[in-house]
Structure formats: structure tokens, C-alpha cells
Amino acid sequence: MSIKLRLFLILILATGAIWLSALFWIDRSTRTEVERVLDARLAEAANMVSSLISDRRIAVGAVEELRPWSPDAPDYSRQLFCQIWSLHGDLVSASSGAPDEQMTHEEGFSTNLIEGEEWRVYSVHNQELGVWVMVGDRMLVRDRLVFDVVKGLLKPALMIVPLLALMIWISVSRGLAPLARLETALSGRSSHDLGPLPEGPAPREIRPVRHALNQLFAAVERARHAERDFTAFAAHELKTPLAGLRTQAQIARMAPDAATRDRALQSMIASVDRTDRMARQLLELATVEGDQAEIAPLSPQDLAEEVCEELAALAAARKVTLDLRIPADLRVRANRLLLYAALRNVVENAVLASPAGGVVTVDSAQSGGMLRLSVRDQGPGIAPEERDRITERFYRGPQAVAGGSGLGLAIASAAMERMAGRVEFSHLTPGLEVGLVLPLA
């Protein structure tokens, strides 16, 4: 169901409920007012008859000749009936059509069942003549009169219902016109058009939507550029070692001696290692930039030990010592795969950056409910002007490790962001300290 139709139905139902409530109120108030007026006419008629017979203007037995109605009076006036009863219970006089049964035994107003019909009666006691003067009408006549009055009031109300519905539909259409224009602007775009929606006058409710859409378009455009850069870089970086592998294989095949063949094979192994590292980092980058990760308490020491064990062969080959100093009782809130990817890439970068005989230290410090896992190396470090860019994907500065892909710190930064953490950098002499900051469990 469209918003337009839903809003129209809501307004129609709300207006209909108010309209029906108004009709009910009109019916009740009209009925009450008509009853009050008719009761007043009953009392007026009874008092008039009592006054006339007291003044001897008419005889007590001649009520029929002076019924309280005129030829020009409304039909209701012809429905009034009069009785005069003595104090002894004898019928003295009655108007034509009046019931034979005494209409009431009470003074004033009363509602009685007479000859199977409900009557409204007003009775007045004439003490001078010693009689009761009673004037009444049928409730059926009253109900018909009330119905006619209410019907006359409701006809105009019923006639405006279609007009009211039309006005509501037009109002809803005009109110949603900015949304319709936004829909037209979006539906007319191609899949490659990610430019911002034009700024201009718009209702307050539409402006946040337009702003959010422009932010989304900008984010998608950045992601598309990053994807193109990623694809181009991956193709280039994979092509280079593959071409090197082919060249070294040809050299090894045509080597005139064992020494030349061994050097070619060693170069092939280095190219394979570089390709393997880059492929692993590309997969890790896809993982850390994926869906929301599950966060749970875990031991950073256990994770750091796994990282050091995996990189032990690389460290030994480069004659670098790994020094792990994380207490066993620490717990952080993190995702195991993400923290492992971040720590492994930072430690691997530190090993590759350290000179032979260097030491890579992995330790921890607590502050303000956060844990900082620090990785310190003794390499060339990073210039201060480069620190804002070293977490960009594929960025490689002048001091970059030979054979690196520029993905290690990008992976670490993306992984930490997904765990509500951050990456910090501190300059050492010599070397660099990379801090992975996470909430304590």
C-alpha cells in the first residue's frame, strides 16, 4: 500500500470517526431540545385550558371546541389531546381522539403506557373548579418529529462527505508532492549516476532524506572507486610476481650451472611468498570490511601467542626476535578473527621492517577501561607527515617494506574500527610503535 493511500485512509477514518461523533451529538442534543420544547407546549396547553375554564370563557364540557391548535399550526399541534377529570375520578370532558383511559394520576409531567402506546402527559390541578386538566401526546409522534428534524440537519452533512473525501485526497496529494518529485528524480537516474541530488527548497521532513541519500551516494561512489582501485592494484600486483615467476622459471630451465639455477629457484620462492602474502591480505581485507562481527570476551595473550608462533619462521629467517609480554589474566571485548588479522599484520610489518638482530616487542597497558596492545620494532619508522595516510589501502611510503602491498595497516585499522577500537602510532628512536586499543571485558 502506498504512503499516499495509507495517509488518505487514516485521514478518512479519523475524519469519519469525528463526523460520526458529531452526528451522534447532534442527534442527542436535538432530541433533548425538541423534547424540552414539546414539554413546554404541553404545559402551555394545559395551563391555557385550565385558565379558560376558570374564566368561564368556555364550559368545562366544551373542551372539544377549544383544543389548543389553530388551522395554520403545524401538524404536531393537531396531535395534542386533552382530558378533564373530576377529583372523584369521573371524566368531565375530552378532546376528539383522546384515549378513554385517564392519561395520568400525577401532577406535572409523566410518561405513561396508555392503551398499548407510550404517552407524554402534563397534568395541572384546577382547585377553583376541582378538576384535573391533562394534555398529552403520543411518544411515537414525538419520535417521528425528532427524526424529521435530525434528518433535515443530516442531509447537508451527508452531502459534504464526498466533497470532504475529495478535499482530503487533494490535500494529501499536494502534501506528498515533494516526495513524488524525489521519487521521479531517483527513478530517472541511471545506475552509474551517483551525483548528489540538487539542493533546493524542500519541506523540513524531506531535507534529512535528501541529505541521507546524498551521503549514501557519496559512500557508494567512494566504495566504487575503492573497488576499482582494489581490482587494478590486485591485477597489477599479481601480474608482477607471475611475470617474475615465468622469467625465473625460464632462467632456471636454461641455467648453465647449478648456482645459477639455485638463484633462480630462490627468486621463484620469494615471488611465491610475496604472492601468497598479498593474496592472504586481500582475503583478510574482504573479511574485516564485511558484515557486523560478533564481539565477545577473549584473551589477548592467547591470540598474541598464536600470531608469534605463526610468524616465528619469518622472524627466524630475518634474524628478528619476538618478545611477548602480555599478562595471561587480561580479557578484552573483541572478535577473534578480526583481532587476529589486525595483530598478525602489525607484527608481520614490524618483523619485515626490523633489521637483522632487531627485537619486536608485543606488550600491553591498561587505561580508562581500555587495553592497548603495543607492537614496537627497531626499523626506520614512519615520517610524521605520512601517519595520516599509512592506513589507506595500498599506500606505500618511502620507508615501506620491500615487497609489501600497503594493506597491512589498512587491514588493522578496518578491523579495529569494527570492534569499537582504534589504531595509534608513536615514533621511537629507532623504530615505530603501533597500538591496538580495545575495550576491556
Tab-separated table of C-alpha atoms in Angstrom:
chain	number	residue	atom	x	y	z
A	1	MET	CA	0.000	0.000	0.000
A	2	SER	CA	1.359	3.420	-0.938
A	3	ILE	CA	2.003	6.143	1.639
A	4	LYS	CA	-0.488	8.337	-0.197
A	5	LEU	CA	-3.299	5.785	0.043
A	6	ARG	CA	-2.409	4.890	3.629
A	7	LEU	CA	-2.419	8.541	4.688
A	8	PHE	CA	-5.694	9.104	2.846
A	9	LEU	CA	-7.344	6.150	4.607
A	10	ILE	CA	-6.041	7.272	8.001
A	11	LEU	CA	-7.417	10.776	7.486
A	12	ILE	CA	-10.722	9.453	6.154
A	13	LEU	CA	-11.123	7.104	9.125
A	14	ALA	CA	-10.177	9.813	11.607
A	15	THR	CA	-12.470	12.346	9.957
A	16	GLY	CA	-15.230	9.745	9.729
A	17	ALA	CA	-14.926	8.969	13.436
A	18	ILE	CA	-15.142	12.677	14.286
A	19	TRP	CA	-18.022	13.093	11.838
A	20	LEU	CA	-19.978	10.188	13.356
A	21	SER	CA	-19.330	11.539	16.846
A	22	ALA	CA	-20.670	14.899	15.703
A	23	LEU	CA	-23.758	13.228	14.234
A	24	PHE	CA	-24.367	11.389	17.489
A	25	TRP	CA	-24.008	14.628	19.429
A	26	ILE	CA	-26.369	16.416	17.015
A	27	ASP	CA	-28.935	13.633	17.392
A	28	ARG	CA	-28.769	13.647	21.187
A	29	SER	CA	-28.771	17.428	21.566
A	30	THR	CA	-31.562	17.851	19.005
A	31	ARG	CA	-33.667	15.188	20.688
A	32	THR	CA	-33.151	16.812	24.087
A	33	GLU	CA	-34.008	20.270	22.776
A	34	VAL	CA	-37.099	19.069	20.894
A	35	GLU	CA	-38.298	17.175	23.973
A	36	ARG	CA	-37.861	20.326	26.049
A	37	VAL	CA	-39.846	22.414	23.556
A	38	LEU	CA	-42.624	19.829	23.281
A	39	ASP	CA	-42.881	19.536	27.054
A	40	ALA	CA	-43.192	23.313	27.239
A	41	ARG	CA	-46.033	23.184	24.699
A	42	LEU	CA	-47.806	20.524	26.755
A	43	ALA	CA	-47.570	22.660	29.889
A	44	GLU	CA	-48.648	25.771	27.975
A	45	ALA	CA	-51.670	23.981	26.508
A	46	ALA	CA	-52.766	22.516	29.848
A	47	ASN	CA	-52.410	25.851	31.680
A	48	MET	CA	-54.294	27.623	28.879
A	49	VAL	CA	-57.245	25.222	29.092
A	50	SER	CA	-57.290	25.500	32.885
A	51	SER	CA	-57.272	29.309	32.651
A	52	LEU	CA	-60.064	29.379	30.065
A	53	ILE	CA	-62.422	27.227	32.083
A	54	SER	CA	-61.631	29.225	35.234
A	55	ASP	CA	-62.558	32.475	33.467
A	56	ARG	CA	-65.777	30.834	32.190
A	57	ARG	CA	-64.724	31.577	28.640
A	58	ILE	CA	-65.579	28.001	27.819
A	59	ALA	CA	-67.666	25.490	29.622
A	60	VAL	CA	-65.964	22.595	31.303
A	61	GLY	CA	-67.651	20.188	28.940
A	62	ALA	CA	-66.736	22.156	25.815
A	63	VAL	CA	-63.040	21.362	25.628
A	64	GLU	CA	-63.529	19.850	22.198
A	65	GLU	CA	-64.432	23.242	20.766
A	66	LEU	CA	-61.255	24.952	22.067
A	67	ARG	CA	-58.458	22.493	21.539
A	68	PRO	CA	-55.127	24.398	21.624
A	69	TRP	CA	-54.388	24.439	17.926
A	70	SER	CA	-55.098	26.756	15.014
A	71	PRO	CA	-55.762	25.908	11.347
A	72	ASP	CA	-52.339	27.302	10.416
A	73	ALA	CA	-50.487	25.457	13.182
A	74	PRO	CA	-48.038	22.625	12.350
A	75	ASP	CA	-49.337	19.089	12.224
A	76	TYR	CA	-47.871	18.386	15.647
A	77	SER	CA	-50.349	20.823	17.232
A	78	ARG	CA	-53.157	18.610	15.963
A	79	GLN	CA	-51.704	15.688	17.892
A	80	LEU	CA	-52.315	17.226	21.349
A	81	PHE	CA	-55.147	15.617	23.301
A	82	CYS	CA	-56.901	16.981	26.367
A	83	GLN	CA	-58.848	15.373	29.227
A	84	ILE	CA	-60.624	16.963	32.215
A	85	TRP	CA	-61.249	14.686	35.186
A	86	SER	CA	-63.031	15.401	38.412
A	87	LEU	CA	-61.356	14.821	41.744
A	88	HIS	CA	-63.657	11.806	42.162
A	89	GLY	CA	-62.232	10.137	39.052
A	90	ASP	CA	-65.034	10.962	36.614
A	91	LEU	CA	-64.251	12.035	33.036
A	92	VAL	CA	-65.744	15.505	32.655
A	93	SER	CA	-64.602	16.282	29.120
A	94	ALA	CA	-62.131	15.080	26.473
A	95	SER	CA	-60.961	16.259	23.099
A	96	SER	CA	-61.621	14.242	19.980
A	97	GLY	CA	-59.247	11.282	19.676
A	98	ALA	CA	-58.227	11.381	23.335
A	99	PRO	CA	-57.964	7.963	24.983
A	100	ASP	CA	-60.790	6.712	27.199
A	101	GLU	CA	-58.354	5.801	29.960
A	102	GLN	CA	-57.199	8.529	32.343
A	103	MET	CA	-53.857	9.695	30.944
A	104	THR	CA	-52.110	10.235	34.303
A	105	HIS	CA	-52.615	10.155	38.052
A	106	GLU	CA	-49.741	12.527	38.798
A	107	GLU	CA	-49.437	16.265	38.705
A	108	GLY	CA	-46.859	17.702	36.313
A	109	PHE	CA	-45.014	15.724	33.665
A	110	SER	CA	-45.146	11.936	33.366
A	111	THR	CA	-44.618	9.241	30.754
A	112	ASN	CA	-47.283	6.531	30.801
A	113	LEU	CA	-48.366	3.480	28.839
A	114	ILE	CA	-51.939	4.107	27.702
A	115	GLU	CA	-53.909	1.582	25.625
A	116	GLY	CA	-50.673	-0.070	24.496
A	117	GLU	CA	-48.983	3.195	23.473
A	118	GLU	CA	-46.466	5.367	25.281
A	119	TRP	CA	-47.695	8.902	26.036
A	120	ARG	CA	-46.122	12.050	27.425
A	121	VAL	CA	-48.629	13.874	29.656
A	122	TYR	CA	-48.755	17.119	31.636
A	123	SER	CA	-51.425	17.468	34.339
A	124	VAL	CA	-52.485	20.631	36.226
A	125	HIS	CA	-54.908	20.804	39.193
A	126	ASN	CA	-57.615	23.480	38.938
A	127	GLN	CA	-58.532	23.966	42.604
A	128	GLU	CA	-61.232	26.536	41.864
A	129	LEU	CA	-63.310	24.068	39.843
A	130	GLY	CA	-61.987	20.929	41.491
A	131	VAL	CA	-60.825	19.251	38.296
A	132	TRP	CA	-57.634	17.881	36.727
A	133	VAL	CA	-56.685	19.236	33.309
A	134	MET	CA	-54.475	16.827	31.349
A	135	VAL	CA	-52.810	17.395	27.969
A	136	GLY	CA	-50.742	14.678	26.290
A	137	ASP	CA	-49.242	13.452	23.052
A	138	ARG	CA	-48.027	10.120	21.746
A	139	MET	CA	-44.287	9.389	22.026
A	140	LEU	CA	-44.457	7.874	18.545
A	141	VAL	CA	-45.383	11.287	17.159
A	142	ARG	CA	-42.545	12.875	19.098
A	143	ASP	CA	-40.038	10.344	17.766
A	144	ARG	CA	-41.208	10.980	14.224
A	145	LEU	CA	-40.855	14.724	14.729
A	146	VAL	CA	-37.338	14.328	16.162
A	147	PHE	CA	-36.408	12.056	13.255
A	148	ASP	CA	-37.640	14.626	10.731
A	149	VAL	CA	-35.665	17.396	12.428
A	150	VAL	CA	-32.465	15.323	12.636
A	151	LYS	CA	-32.890	14.158	9.037
A	152	GLY	CA	-33.137	17.760	7.922
A	153	LEU	CA	-29.902	18.527	9.744
A	154	LEU	CA	-28.064	15.453	8.467
A	155	LYS	CA	-28.832	15.876	4.782
A	156	PRO	CA	-26.290	18.694	4.309
A	157	ALA	CA	-23.758	16.774	6.425
A	158	LEU	CA	-24.144	13.689	4.242
A	159	MET	CA	-23.870	15.724	1.074
A	160	ILE	CA	-20.464	17.130	2.080
A	161	VAL	CA	-18.928	13.675	2.704
A	162	PRO	CA	-17.825	13.144	-0.942
A	163	LEU	CA	-16.575	16.734	-1.088
A	164	LEU	CA	-14.658	16.194	2.146
A	165	ALA	CA	-13.071	12.998	0.782
A	166	LEU	CA	-12.079	14.820	-2.413
A	167	MET	CA	-10.510	17.671	-0.437
A	168	ILE	CA	-8.569	15.202	1.732
A	169	TRP	CA	-7.277	13.379	-1.366
A	170	ILE	CA	-6.188	16.643	-2.995
A	171	SER	CA	-4.534	17.802	0.238
A	172	VAL	CA	-2.650	14.514	0.651
A	173	SER	CA	-1.532	14.634	-2.984
A	174	ARG	CA	-0.251	18.181	-2.632
A	175	GLY	CA	1.400	17.395	0.692
A	176	LEU	CA	3.266	14.415	-0.787
A	177	ALA	CA	4.211	16.228	-3.989
A	178	PRO	CA	7.833	16.820	-2.817
A	179	LEU	CA	8.160	13.100	-2.137
A	180	ALA	CA	6.775	12.341	-5.593
A	181	ARG	CA	9.313	14.731	-7.135
A	182	LEU	CA	12.087	12.993	-5.196
A	183	GLU	CA	10.837	9.629	-6.470
A	184	THR	CA	10.852	10.946	-10.045
A	185	ALA	CA	14.385	12.276	-9.639
A	186	LEU	CA	15.609	8.921	-8.319
A	187	SER	CA	13.748	6.669	-10.760
A	188	GLY	CA	15.075	8.658	-13.719
A	189	ARG	CA	18.709	8.055	-12.754
A	190	SER	CA	20.983	5.508	-14.327
A	191	SER	CA	22.847	3.005	-12.191
A	192	HIS	CA	26.086	4.907	-12.822
A	193	ASP	CA	24.746	8.301	-11.744
A	194	LEU	CA	25.856	8.742	-8.133
A	195	GLY	CA	25.943	12.528	-8.113
A	196	PRO	CA	24.193	14.359	-5.262
A	197	LEU	CA	20.549	15.321	-5.521
A	198	PRO	CA	20.182	19.038	-6.299
A	199	GLU	CA	19.739	21.273	-3.284
A	200	GLY	CA	16.679	23.481	-3.282
A	201	PRO	CA	13.540	24.420	-1.344
A	202	ALA	CA	12.013	21.355	0.276
A	203	PRO	CA	9.828	20.551	3.295
A	204	ARG	CA	11.618	20.004	6.579
A	205	GLU	CA	10.756	16.273	6.501
A	206	ILE	CA	12.283	15.800	3.031
A	207	ARG	CA	15.580	17.576	3.685
A	208	PRO	CA	17.002	14.860	6.020
A	209	VAL	CA	16.032	12.175	3.484
A	210	ARG	CA	17.735	14.076	0.677
A	211	HIS	CA	20.812	14.632	2.845
A	212	ALA	CA	20.953	10.939	3.791
A	213	LEU	CA	20.614	9.916	0.139
A	214	ASN	CA	23.420	12.257	-0.870
A	215	GLN	CA	25.605	10.775	1.865
A	216	LEU	CA	24.723	7.291	0.632
A	217	PHE	CA	25.556	8.211	-2.962
A	218	ALA	CA	28.896	9.637	-1.832
A	219	ALA	CA	29.667	6.497	0.194
A	220	VAL	CA	28.758	4.226	-2.727
A	221	GLU	CA	30.884	6.359	-5.050
A	222	ARG	CA	33.831	6.051	-2.671
A	223	ALA	CA	33.270	2.318	-2.400
A	224	ARG	CA	33.109	2.037	-6.183
A	225	HIS	CA	36.366	3.946	-6.576
A	226	ALA	CA	37.951	1.802	-3.876
A	227	GLU	CA	36.741	-1.333	-5.635
A	228	ARG	CA	38.203	-0.163	-8.933
A	229	ASP	CA	41.476	0.706	-7.223
A	230	PHE	CA	41.426	-2.640	-5.446
A	231	THR	CA	40.874	-4.554	-8.686
A	232	ALA	CA	43.505	-2.585	-10.581
A	233	PHE	CA	46.055	-2.964	-7.790
A	234	ALA	CA	45.368	-6.666	-7.324
A	235	ALA	CA	45.696	-7.278	-11.067
A	236	HIS	CA	48.943	-5.320	-11.221
A	237	GLU	CA	50.473	-6.841	-8.092
A	238	LEU	CA	49.553	-10.374	-9.130
A	239	LYS	CA	50.801	-9.823	-12.657
A	240	THR	CA	54.232	-8.660	-11.474
A	241	PRO	CA	55.180	-11.759	-9.427
A	242	LEU	CA	53.634	-14.078	-12.013
A	243	ALA	CA	55.754	-12.478	-14.713
A	244	GLY	CA	58.754	-12.814	-12.407
A	245	LEU	CA	57.946	-16.463	-11.802
A	246	ARG	CA	57.859	-17.092	-15.537
A	247	THR	CA	61.173	-15.298	-16.032
A	248	GLN	CA	62.891	-17.116	-13.175
A	249	ALA	CA	61.498	-20.443	-14.385
A	250	GLN	CA	62.973	-19.809	-17.828
A	251	ILE	CA	66.314	-18.832	-16.250
A	252	ALA	CA	66.324	-21.982	-14.130
A	253	ARG	CA	65.448	-24.089	-17.158
A	254	MET	CA	68.304	-22.675	-19.219
A	255	ALA	CA	70.806	-22.278	-16.356
A	256	PRO	CA	74.312	-23.345	-17.412
A	257	ASP	CA	75.221	-24.373	-13.865
A	258	ALA	CA	73.690	-25.331	-10.511
A	259	ALA	CA	74.468	-21.998	-8.842
A	260	THR	CA	72.506	-20.017	-11.434
A	261	ARG	CA	69.640	-22.487	-11.211
A	262	ASP	CA	69.567	-22.226	-7.400
A	263	ARG	CA	69.443	-18.425	-7.510
A	264	ALA	CA	66.566	-18.567	-9.992
A	265	LEU	CA	64.673	-21.058	-7.841
A	266	GLN	CA	65.264	-18.909	-4.751
A	267	SER	CA	63.817	-15.908	-6.598
A	268	MET	CA	60.830	-18.035	-7.595
A	269	ILE	CA	60.223	-18.987	-3.960
A	270	ALA	CA	60.418	-15.314	-2.912
A	271	SER	CA	57.885	-14.391	-5.611
A	272	VAL	CA	55.561	-17.175	-4.474
A	273	ASP	CA	55.856	-15.988	-0.845
A	274	ARG	CA	55.087	-12.419	-1.863
A	275	THR	CA	52.085	-13.508	-3.924
A	276	ASP	CA	50.848	-15.711	-1.090
A	277	ARG	CA	51.145	-12.855	1.420
A	278	MET	CA	49.299	-10.446	-0.820
A	279	ALA	CA	46.513	-12.968	-1.552
A	280	ARG	CA	46.115	-13.603	2.183
A	281	GLN	CA	45.938	-9.879	2.912
A	282	LEU	CA	43.358	-9.333	0.186
A	283	LEU	CA	41.191	-12.045	1.730
A	284	GLU	CA	41.688	-10.570	5.204
A	285	LEU	CA	40.721	-7.120	3.928
A	286	ALA	CA	37.500	-8.539	2.478
A	287	THR	CA	36.820	-10.200	5.842
A	288	VAL	CA	37.379	-7.127	8.021
A	289	GLU	CA	35.239	-4.972	5.711
A	290	GLY	CA	32.381	-7.486	5.732
A	291	ASP	CA	29.245	-7.714	7.866
A	292	GLN	CA	28.903	-6.882	11.546
A	293	ALA	CA	31.224	-9.031	13.659
A	294	GLU	CA	30.237	-10.829	16.866
A	295	ILE	CA	32.026	-9.327	19.881
A	296	ALA	CA	32.879	-11.462	22.932
A	297	PRO	CA	35.461	-11.533	25.767
A	298	LEU	CA	38.748	-13.216	24.815
A	299	SER	CA	42.358	-13.483	25.971
A	300	PRO	CA	44.767	-11.223	24.042
A	301	GLN	CA	47.724	-13.278	25.318
A	302	ASP	CA	46.434	-16.475	23.681
A	303	LEU	CA	45.892	-14.617	20.420
A	304	ALA	CA	49.326	-12.976	20.527
A	305	GLU	CA	50.976	-16.353	21.167
A	306	GLU	CA	49.260	-17.799	18.082
A	307	VAL	CA	50.471	-14.841	15.993
A	308	CYS	CA	54.047	-15.170	17.252
A	309	GLU	CA	54.079	-18.927	16.621
A	310	GLU	CA	52.851	-18.409	13.051
A	311	LEU	CA	55.449	-15.694	12.367
A	312	ALA	CA	58.306	-17.461	14.147
A	313	ALA	CA	59.708	-18.879	10.897
A	314	LEU	CA	59.619	-15.447	9.217
A	315	ALA	CA	61.292	-13.835	12.239
A	316	ALA	CA	63.987	-16.521	12.330
A	317	ALA	CA	64.683	-16.111	8.630
A	318	ARG	CA	65.154	-12.364	9.139
A	319	LYS	CA	67.056	-12.906	12.415
A	320	VAL	CA	64.487	-10.927	14.412
A	321	THR	CA	63.495	-11.793	17.994
A	322	LEU	CA	59.818	-11.775	19.049
A	323	ASP	CA	59.356	-10.645	22.688
A	324	LEU	CA	55.833	-11.282	24.068
A	325	ARG	CA	54.921	-9.581	27.378
A	326	ILE	CA	51.120	-9.778	27.738
A	327	PRO	CA	49.677	-10.998	31.116
A	328	ALA	CA	47.565	-14.144	30.977
A	329	ASP	CA	44.651	-12.751	33.023
A	330	LEU	CA	43.696	-9.931	30.643
A	331	ARG	CA	40.391	-10.032	28.755
A	332	VAL	CA	39.165	-7.729	26.003
A	333	ARG	CA	35.881	-7.412	24.129
A	334	ALA	CA	36.717	-8.248	20.535
A	335	ASN	CA	36.102	-10.530	17.602
A	336	ARG	CA	38.717	-13.270	17.451
A	337	LEU	CA	39.181	-13.294	13.666
A	338	LEU	CA	39.351	-9.506	13.404
A	339	LEU	CA	41.792	-9.047	16.279
A	340	TYR	CA	43.939	-11.884	14.951
A	341	ALA	CA	44.065	-10.268	11.490
A	342	ALA	CA	44.935	-6.860	12.957
A	343	LEU	CA	47.640	-8.159	15.315
A	344	ARG	CA	49.164	-10.504	12.748
A	345	ASN	CA	49.534	-7.778	10.122
A	346	VAL	CA	51.025	-5.298	12.598
A	347	VAL	CA	53.527	-7.852	13.964
A	348	GLU	CA	54.386	-9.049	10.441
A	349	ASN	CA	55.038	-5.452	9.335
A	350	ALA	CA	57.251	-4.968	12.387
A	351	VAL	CA	59.265	-8.119	11.613
A	352	LEU	CA	59.733	-7.101	7.981
A	353	ALA	CA	60.737	-3.562	8.979
A	354	SER	CA	63.243	-4.620	11.659
A	355	PRO	CA	66.917	-5.068	10.799
A	356	ALA	CA	68.758	-8.327	11.385
A	357	GLY	CA	69.341	-8.744	15.105
A	358	GLY	CA	66.401	-6.490	15.926
A	359	VAL	CA	63.678	-7.149	18.512
A	360	VAL	CA	59.904	-6.866	18.034
A	361	THR	CA	58.175	-6.367	21.387
A	362	VAL	CA	54.478	-7.110	21.968
A	363	ASP	CA	53.161	-5.887	25.337
A	364	SER	CA	50.065	-4.276	26.883
A	365	ALA	CA	48.914	-1.393	29.083
A	366	GLN	CA	45.553	-0.501	30.668
A	367	SER	CA	43.982	2.946	30.959
A	368	GLY	CA	40.408	4.142	31.484
A	369	GLY	CA	38.732	0.800	30.785
A	370	MET	CA	40.734	0.294	27.586
A	371	LEU	CA	43.611	-2.049	26.764
A	372	ARG	CA	46.433	-1.022	24.447
A	373	LEU	CA	48.304	-3.833	22.696
A	374	SER	CA	51.615	-2.292	21.624
A	375	VAL	CA	53.919	-3.644	18.906
A	376	ARG	CA	57.364	-1.972	18.831
A	377	ASP	CA	60.023	-2.514	16.197
A	378	GLN	CA	63.515	-1.127	15.552
A	379	GLY	CA	63.043	-0.277	11.906
A	380	PRO	CA	63.224	3.059	10.079
A	381	GLY	CA	59.859	4.221	11.419
A	382	ILE	CA	57.362	6.463	9.628
A	383	ALA	CA	57.661	10.172	8.969
A	384	PRO	CA	55.062	12.322	10.835
A	385	GLU	CA	53.609	13.649	7.565
A	386	GLU	CA	52.828	10.087	6.439
A	387	ARG	CA	50.840	8.984	9.512
A	388	ASP	CA	47.523	10.265	8.157
A	389	ARG	CA	47.875	8.075	5.071
A	390	ILE	CA	49.502	4.866	6.260
A	391	THR	CA	46.128	3.243	6.996
A	392	GLU	CA	44.918	3.833	3.431
A	393	ARG	CA	44.660	0.760	1.276
A	394	PHE	CA	47.692	0.172	-0.977
A	395	TYR	CA	49.567	3.195	0.366
A	396	ARG	CA	53.321	2.621	0.469
A	397	GLY	CA	55.570	5.402	1.703
A	398	PRO	CA	59.279	5.927	1.083
A	399	GLN	CA	60.145	3.775	4.097
A	400	ALA	CA	57.796	0.934	3.078
A	401	VAL	CA	58.974	-2.641	3.420
A	402	ALA	CA	60.305	-4.068	0.193
A	403	GLY	CA	57.771	-6.416	-1.344
A	404	GLY	CA	54.908	-5.056	0.778
A	405	SER	CA	51.460	-4.414	-0.640
A	406	GLY	CA	50.344	-1.491	1.520
A	407	LEU	CA	47.473	-3.491	3.006
A	408	GLY	CA	48.724	-4.485	6.465
A	409	LEU	CA	47.867	-1.320	8.396
A	410	ALA	CA	44.691	-0.813	6.336
A	411	ILE	CA	43.531	-4.256	7.495
A	412	ALA	CA	44.438	-3.462	11.107
A	413	SER	CA	42.625	-0.109	11.034
A	414	ALA	CA	39.447	-1.538	9.454
A	415	ALA	CA	39.396	-4.453	11.907
A	416	MET	CA	39.771	-2.169	14.939
A	417	GLU	CA	37.008	0.160	13.758
A	418	ARG	CA	34.580	-2.759	13.552
A	419	MET	CA	35.387	-3.661	17.172
A	420	ALA	CA	34.923	-0.091	18.505
A	421	GLY	CA	38.694	0.203	18.793
A	422	ARG	CA	41.392	2.265	17.120
A	423	VAL	CA	45.000	2.184	15.887
A	424	GLU	CA	47.583	4.581	17.329
A	425	PHE	CA	51.133	5.353	16.194
A	426	SER	CA	54.113	6.562	18.237
A	427	HIS	CA	57.580	7.420	16.950
A	428	LEU	CA	60.534	5.615	18.525
A	429	THR	CA	64.266	6.102	18.133
A	430	PRO	CA	64.782	3.914	16.290
A	431	GLY	CA	61.544	2.322	15.135
A	432	LEU	CA	57.777	2.646	15.381
A	433	GLU	CA	55.192	1.702	17.998
A	434	VAL	CA	51.755	0.644	16.782
A	435	GLY	CA	48.999	0.483	19.423
A	436	LEU	CA	45.783	-1.518	19.073
A	437	VAL	CA	43.311	-0.018	21.576
A	438	LEU	CA	40.274	-2.080	22.653
A	439	PRO	CA	37.671	-2.036	25.470
A	440	LEU	CA	38.443	-4.274	28.434
A	441	ALA	CA	35.945	-7.048	29.128
